[in-house]
Amino acid sequence: GGTGYQGIESINRGMVTISDHEVPLLKMTNEMKGSLYRAQIAIEQYRIASSAIGQVDQGELPTLMARFSKANQQYDRYSEAVLKGATMDSGLVVIPTDNQPLARAIEEADQFHNQQFQVSAQRVMRLGQEVVAMSIEEAKAMASVEREFDTITELADRAEGVIKQRVAHHKQGALG
């Protein structure tokens, strides 16, 4: 009877170890994916908002930038938790992984995230800001064109009136 109990107790201790160690790591890797997805959504919304001048509230852009930044900070926090361990705000204790293939995969993902994903996303935001600035300048230029056109129309109307008066005056002078 004692061997069966010890075997079950050994399995139980193993399950607690798996639960205490592996489940938080799994949660962190899932959170990394979620934060990456949220960052991607924020960049997509930023791209759309910055290209839809006059159709989207441009005041939304700083909010989207902040959302992107927060998602990146979360990603970094989760990847660091897997590699170095951490106690999360929720109280979840993450023990650093001793699984070398997992650690390498997290390091590679973090390197890609920092050197390619974030760089590209920053470029999208910078170009979006340039599009907004150019659109504002375009709107100002169009307003100037409209004002000048209105001036030309007014001057043409005046010229037409002067011409009509002179023609009428010459007709009267020729008849009289």
PDB file of C-alpha atoms in Angstrom:
ATOM      1  CA  GLY A   1       0.000   0.000   0.000  1.00  0.00           C
ATOM      2  CA  GLY A   2       2.862   2.436   0.821  1.00  0.00           C
ATOM      3  CA  THR A   3       4.424   2.208  -2.650  1.00  0.00           C
ATOM      4  CA  GLY A   4       1.183   3.160  -4.370  1.00  0.00           C
ATOM      5  CA  TYR A   5       0.721   6.117  -2.071  1.00  0.00           C
ATOM      6  CA  GLN A   6       4.322   7.271  -2.547  1.00  0.00           C
ATOM      7  CA  GLY A   7       3.923   6.952  -6.309  1.00  0.00           C
ATOM      8  CA  ILE A   8       0.754   9.036  -6.272  1.00  0.00           C
ATOM      9  CA  GLU A   9       2.386  11.568  -3.920  1.00  0.00           C
ATOM     10  CA  SER A  10       5.378  11.788  -6.268  1.00  0.00           C
ATOM     11  CA  ILE A  11       3.052  12.412  -9.225  1.00  0.00           C
ATOM     12  CA  ASN A  12       1.154  14.965  -7.163  1.00  0.00           C
ATOM     13  CA  ARG A  13       4.407  16.818  -6.300  1.00  0.00           C
ATOM     14  CA  GLY A  14       5.336  16.715  -9.983  1.00  0.00           C
ATOM     15  CA  MET A  15       1.961  18.165 -10.940  1.00  0.00           C
ATOM     16  CA  VAL A  16       2.372  20.974  -8.416  1.00  0.00           C
ATOM     17  CA  THR A  17       5.837  21.690  -9.857  1.00  0.00           C
ATOM     18  CA  ILE A  18       4.427  21.650 -13.395  1.00  0.00           C
ATOM     19  CA  SER A  19       1.538  23.809 -12.266  1.00  0.00           C
ATOM     20  CA  ASP A  20       3.714  26.286 -10.365  1.00  0.00           C
ATOM     21  CA  HIS A  21       6.386  26.455 -13.048  1.00  0.00           C
ATOM     22  CA  GLU A  22       4.976  25.647 -16.477  1.00  0.00           C
ATOM     23  CA  VAL A  23       1.498  27.166 -16.319  1.00  0.00           C
ATOM     24  CA  PRO A  24       2.787  30.699 -15.592  1.00  0.00           C
ATOM     25  CA  LEU A  25       5.307  30.324 -18.441  1.00  0.00           C
ATOM     26  CA  LEU A  26       2.532  29.230 -20.766  1.00  0.00           C
ATOM     27  CA  LYS A  27       0.426  32.163 -19.583  1.00  0.00           C
ATOM     28  CA  MET A  28       3.328  34.574 -20.243  1.00  0.00           C
ATOM     29  CA  THR A  29       3.907  33.255 -23.777  1.00  0.00           C
ATOM     30  CA  ASN A  30       0.184  33.603 -24.485  1.00  0.00           C
ATOM     31  CA  GLU A  31       0.267  37.134 -23.068  1.00  0.00           C
ATOM     32  CA  MET A  32       3.252  37.910 -25.317  1.00  0.00           C
ATOM     33  CA  LYS A  33       1.185  36.859 -28.330  1.00  0.00           C
ATOM     34  CA  GLY A  34      -1.752  38.930 -27.094  1.00  0.00           C
ATOM     35  CA  SER A  35       0.339  42.059 -26.569  1.00  0.00           C
ATOM     36  CA  LEU A  36       1.922  41.640 -29.999  1.00  0.00           C
ATOM     37  CA  TYR A  37      -1.558  41.360 -31.488  1.00  0.00           C
ATOM     38  CA  ARG A  38      -2.703  44.495 -29.611  1.00  0.00           C
ATOM     39  CA  ALA A  39       0.352  46.401 -30.873  1.00  0.00           C
ATOM     40  CA  GLN A  40      -0.385  45.267 -34.414  1.00  0.00           C
ATOM     41  CA  ILE A  41      -4.022  46.383 -34.130  1.00  0.00           C
ATOM     42  CA  ALA A  42      -2.946  49.789 -32.752  1.00  0.00           C
ATOM     43  CA  ILE A  43      -0.556  50.282 -35.680  1.00  0.00           C
ATOM     44  CA  GLU A  44      -3.238  49.269 -38.182  1.00  0.00           C
ATOM     45  CA  GLN A  45      -5.694  51.709 -36.606  1.00  0.00           C
ATOM     46  CA  TYR A  46      -3.003  54.399 -36.632  1.00  0.00           C
ATOM     47  CA  ARG A  47      -2.301  53.765 -40.321  1.00  0.00           C
ATOM     48  CA  ILE A  48      -5.983  54.027 -41.165  1.00  0.00           C
ATOM     49  CA  ALA A  49      -6.512  57.131 -39.019  1.00  0.00           C
ATOM     50  CA  SER A  50      -3.485  58.930 -40.435  1.00  0.00           C
ATOM     51  CA  SER A  51      -4.472  58.192 -44.023  1.00  0.00           C
ATOM     52  CA  ALA A  52      -8.145  59.148 -43.675  1.00  0.00           C
ATOM     53  CA  ILE A  53      -7.613  62.874 -43.245  1.00  0.00           C
ATOM     54  CA  GLY A  54     -10.854  64.729 -42.678  1.00  0.00           C
ATOM     55  CA  GLN A  55     -12.715  61.477 -42.046  1.00  0.00           C
ATOM     56  CA  VAL A  56     -11.177  60.455 -38.719  1.00  0.00           C
ATOM     57  CA  ASP A  57     -10.570  62.490 -35.587  1.00  0.00           C
ATOM     58  CA  GLN A  58      -6.834  63.204 -35.753  1.00  0.00           C
ATOM     59  CA  GLY A  59      -6.842  63.584 -31.964  1.00  0.00           C
ATOM     60  CA  GLU A  60      -7.136  59.799 -31.911  1.00  0.00           C
ATOM     61  CA  LEU A  61      -3.521  59.398 -33.124  1.00  0.00           C
ATOM     62  CA  PRO A  62      -1.806  60.053 -29.758  1.00  0.00           C
ATOM     63  CA  THR A  63      -4.167  57.564 -28.109  1.00  0.00           C
ATOM     64  CA  LEU A  64      -3.239  54.926 -30.677  1.00  0.00           C
ATOM     65  CA  MET A  65       0.465  55.653 -30.189  1.00  0.00           C
ATOM     66  CA  ALA A  66       0.016  55.229 -26.429  1.00  0.00           C
ATOM     67  CA  ARG A  67      -1.877  51.964 -26.961  1.00  0.00           C
ATOM     68  CA  PHE A  68       0.975  50.701 -29.162  1.00  0.00           C
ATOM     69  CA  SER A  69       3.555  51.734 -26.574  1.00  0.00           C
ATOM     70  CA  LYS A  70       1.650  50.015 -23.761  1.00  0.00           C
ATOM     71  CA  ALA A  71       1.368  46.786 -25.752  1.00  0.00           C
ATOM     72  CA  ASN A  72       5.133  46.850 -26.374  1.00  0.00           C
ATOM     73  CA  GLN A  73       5.859  47.415 -22.693  1.00  0.00           C
ATOM     74  CA  GLN A  74       3.614  44.470 -21.843  1.00  0.00           C
ATOM     75  CA  TYR A  75       5.379  42.284 -24.407  1.00  0.00           C
ATOM     76  CA  ASP A  76       8.753  43.182 -22.897  1.00  0.00           C
ATOM     77  CA  ARG A  77       7.475  42.526 -19.366  1.00  0.00           C
ATOM     78  CA  TYR A  78       6.119  39.102 -20.316  1.00  0.00           C
ATOM     79  CA  SER A  79       9.226  38.007 -22.220  1.00  0.00           C
ATOM     80  CA  GLU A  80      11.426  39.187 -19.356  1.00  0.00           C
ATOM     81  CA  ALA A  81       9.258  37.241 -16.914  1.00  0.00           C
ATOM     82  CA  VAL A  82       9.820  34.037 -18.887  1.00  0.00           C
ATOM     83  CA  LEU A  83      13.580  34.583 -19.033  1.00  0.00           C
ATOM     84  CA  LYS A  84      14.288  36.107 -15.612  1.00  0.00           C
ATOM     85  CA  GLY A  85      11.196  35.387 -13.542  1.00  0.00           C
ATOM     86  CA  ALA A  86       8.864  37.947 -12.031  1.00  0.00           C
ATOM     87  CA  THR A  87       5.863  38.518  -9.850  1.00  0.00           C
ATOM     88  CA  MET A  88       3.191  39.980 -12.065  1.00  0.00           C
ATOM     89  CA  ASP A  89       0.738  42.700 -11.019  1.00  0.00           C
ATOM     90  CA  SER A  90      -1.911  39.993 -10.683  1.00  0.00           C
ATOM     91  CA  GLY A  91       0.253  38.238  -8.073  1.00  0.00           C
ATOM     92  CA  LEU A  92       1.167  35.431 -10.487  1.00  0.00           C
ATOM     93  CA  VAL A  93       4.690  34.230  -9.736  1.00  0.00           C
ATOM     94  CA  VAL A  94       6.661  33.321 -12.847  1.00  0.00           C
ATOM     95  CA  ILE A  95       9.748  31.209 -12.265  1.00  0.00           C
ATOM     96  CA  PRO A  96      12.402  31.741 -14.973  1.00  0.00           C
ATOM     97  CA  THR A  97      12.451  28.988 -17.540  1.00  0.00           C
ATOM     98  CA  ASP A  98      15.198  26.416 -17.422  1.00  0.00           C
ATOM     99  CA  ASN A  99      14.052  25.122 -20.803  1.00  0.00           C
ATOM    100  CA  GLN A 100      16.895  26.275 -23.073  1.00  0.00           C
ATOM    101  CA  PRO A 101      14.995  25.845 -26.370  1.00  0.00           C
ATOM    102  CA  LEU A 102      12.145  27.940 -24.940  1.00  0.00           C
ATOM    103  CA  ALA A 103      14.586  30.572 -23.651  1.00  0.00           C
ATOM    104  CA  ARG A 104      16.295  30.774 -27.068  1.00  0.00           C
ATOM    105  CA  ALA A 105      12.920  31.040 -28.801  1.00  0.00           C
ATOM    106  CA  ILE A 106      11.860  33.864 -26.453  1.00  0.00           C
ATOM    107  CA  GLU A 107      15.192  35.673 -26.951  1.00  0.00           C
ATOM    108  CA  GLU A 108      14.888  35.352 -30.744  1.00  0.00           C
ATOM    109  CA  ALA A 109      11.285  36.536 -30.676  1.00  0.00           C
ATOM    110  CA  ASP A 110      12.256  39.479 -28.475  1.00  0.00           C
ATOM    111  CA  GLN A 111      15.136  40.380 -30.786  1.00  0.00           C
ATOM    112  CA  PHE A 112      12.794  40.265 -33.803  1.00  0.00           C
ATOM    113  CA  HIS A 113      10.217  42.284 -31.880  1.00  0.00           C
ATOM    114  CA  ASN A 114      12.720  44.979 -30.893  1.00  0.00           C
ATOM    115  CA  GLN A 115      14.807  45.195 -34.061  1.00  0.00           C
ATOM    116  CA  GLN A 116      12.222  44.652 -36.767  1.00  0.00           C
ATOM    117  CA  PHE A 117       8.614  44.865 -35.590  1.00  0.00           C
ATOM    118  CA  GLN A 118       9.001  47.976 -33.435  1.00  0.00           C
ATOM    119  CA  VAL A 119      11.285  49.690 -35.956  1.00  0.00           C
ATOM    120  CA  SER A 120       8.812  49.084 -38.755  1.00  0.00           C
ATOM    121  CA  ALA A 121       5.881  50.192 -36.605  1.00  0.00           C
ATOM    122  CA  GLN A 122       7.725  53.383 -35.623  1.00  0.00           C
ATOM    123  CA  ARG A 123       8.312  54.041 -39.321  1.00  0.00           C
ATOM    124  CA  VAL A 124       4.566  53.624 -40.004  1.00  0.00           C
ATOM    125  CA  MET A 125       3.780  56.138 -37.256  1.00  0.00           C
ATOM    126  CA  ARG A 126       6.411  58.622 -38.490  1.00  0.00           C
ATOM    127  CA  LEU A 127       5.147  58.347 -42.076  1.00  0.00           C
ATOM    128  CA  GLY A 128       1.572  58.687 -40.822  1.00  0.00           C
ATOM    129  CA  GLN A 129       2.535  61.900 -39.048  1.00  0.00           C
ATOM    130  CA  GLU A 130       4.117  63.143 -42.281  1.00  0.00           C
ATOM    131  CA  VAL A 131       0.920  62.325 -44.187  1.00  0.00           C
ATOM    132  CA  VAL A 132      -1.101  64.269 -41.617  1.00  0.00           C
ATOM    133  CA  ALA A 133       1.287  67.251 -41.830  1.00  0.00           C
ATOM    134  CA  MET A 134       1.193  67.194 -45.638  1.00  0.00           C
ATOM    135  CA  SER A 135      -2.581  66.953 -45.603  1.00  0.00           C
ATOM    136  CA  ILE A 136      -2.815  69.953 -43.305  1.00  0.00           C
ATOM    137  CA  GLU A 137      -0.531  71.902 -45.648  1.00  0.00           C
ATOM    138  CA  GLU A 138      -2.576  70.716 -48.635  1.00  0.00           C
ATOM    139  CA  ALA A 139      -5.771  71.904 -46.954  1.00  0.00           C
ATOM    140  CA  LYS A 140      -4.186  75.309 -46.287  1.00  0.00           C
ATOM    141  CA  ALA A 141      -2.998  75.545 -49.899  1.00  0.00           C
ATOM    142  CA  MET A 142      -6.458  74.579 -51.184  1.00  0.00           C
ATOM    143  CA  ALA A 143      -8.022  77.260 -48.971  1.00  0.00           C
ATOM    144  CA  SER A 144      -5.607  79.802 -50.466  1.00  0.00           C
ATOM    145  CA  VAL A 145      -6.485  78.638 -53.982  1.00  0.00           C
ATOM    146  CA  GLU A 146     -10.189  78.977 -53.178  1.00  0.00           C
ATOM    147  CA  ARG A 147      -9.676  82.503 -51.818  1.00  0.00           C
ATOM    148  CA  GLU A 148      -7.703  83.504 -54.909  1.00  0.00           C
ATOM    149  CA  PHE A 149     -10.334  81.961 -57.154  1.00  0.00           C
ATOM    150  CA  ASP A 150     -13.029  83.917 -55.329  1.00  0.00           C
ATOM    151  CA  THR A 151     -10.958  87.095 -55.839  1.00  0.00           C
ATOM    152  CA  ILE A 152     -10.552  86.313 -59.551  1.00  0.00           C
ATOM    153  CA  THR A 153     -14.281  85.678 -59.909  1.00  0.00           C
ATOM    154  CA  GLU A 154     -15.060  88.978 -58.160  1.00  0.00           C
ATOM    155  CA  LEU A 155     -12.568  90.864 -60.347  1.00  0.00           C
ATOM    156  CA  ALA A 156     -13.945  89.220 -63.499  1.00  0.00           C
ATOM    157  CA  ASP A 157     -17.472  90.261 -62.480  1.00  0.00           C
ATOM    158  CA  ARG A 158     -16.259  93.828 -61.913  1.00  0.00           C
ATOM    159  CA  ALA A 159     -14.439  93.874 -65.247  1.00  0.00           C
ATOM    160  CA  GLU A 160     -17.561  92.602 -66.983  1.00  0.00           C
ATOM    161  CA  GLY A 161     -19.563  95.415 -65.344  1.00  0.00           C
ATOM    162  CA  VAL A 162     -17.025  98.043 -66.405  1.00  0.00           C
ATOM    163  CA  ILE A 163     -16.999  96.684 -69.961  1.00  0.00           C
ATOM    164  CA  LYS A 164     -20.801  96.715 -70.100  1.00  0.00           C
ATOM    165  CA  GLN A 165     -20.858 100.339 -68.849  1.00  0.00           C
ATOM    166  CA  ARG A 166     -18.296 101.452 -71.409  1.00  0.00           C
ATOM    167  CA  VAL A 167     -20.015  99.646 -74.240  1.00  0.00           C
ATOM    168  CA  ALA A 168     -23.330 101.187 -73.198  1.00  0.00           C
ATOM    169  CA  HIS A 169     -21.685 104.612 -72.955  1.00  0.00           C
ATOM    170  CA  HIS A 170     -20.117 104.266 -76.425  1.00  0.00           C
ATOM    171  CA  LYS A 171     -23.409 103.094 -77.891  1.00  0.00           C
ATOM    172  CA  GLN A 172     -25.132 106.155 -76.428  1.00  0.00           C
ATOM    173  CA  GLY A 173     -22.372 108.411 -77.670  1.00  0.00           C
ATOM    174  CA  ALA A 174     -22.558 106.931 -81.168  1.00  0.00           C
ATOM    175  CA  LEU A 175     -26.331 107.315 -81.271  1.00  0.00           C
ATOM    176  CA  GLY A 176     -26.521 110.705 -79.775  1.00  0.00           C
TER     177      GLY A 176
END
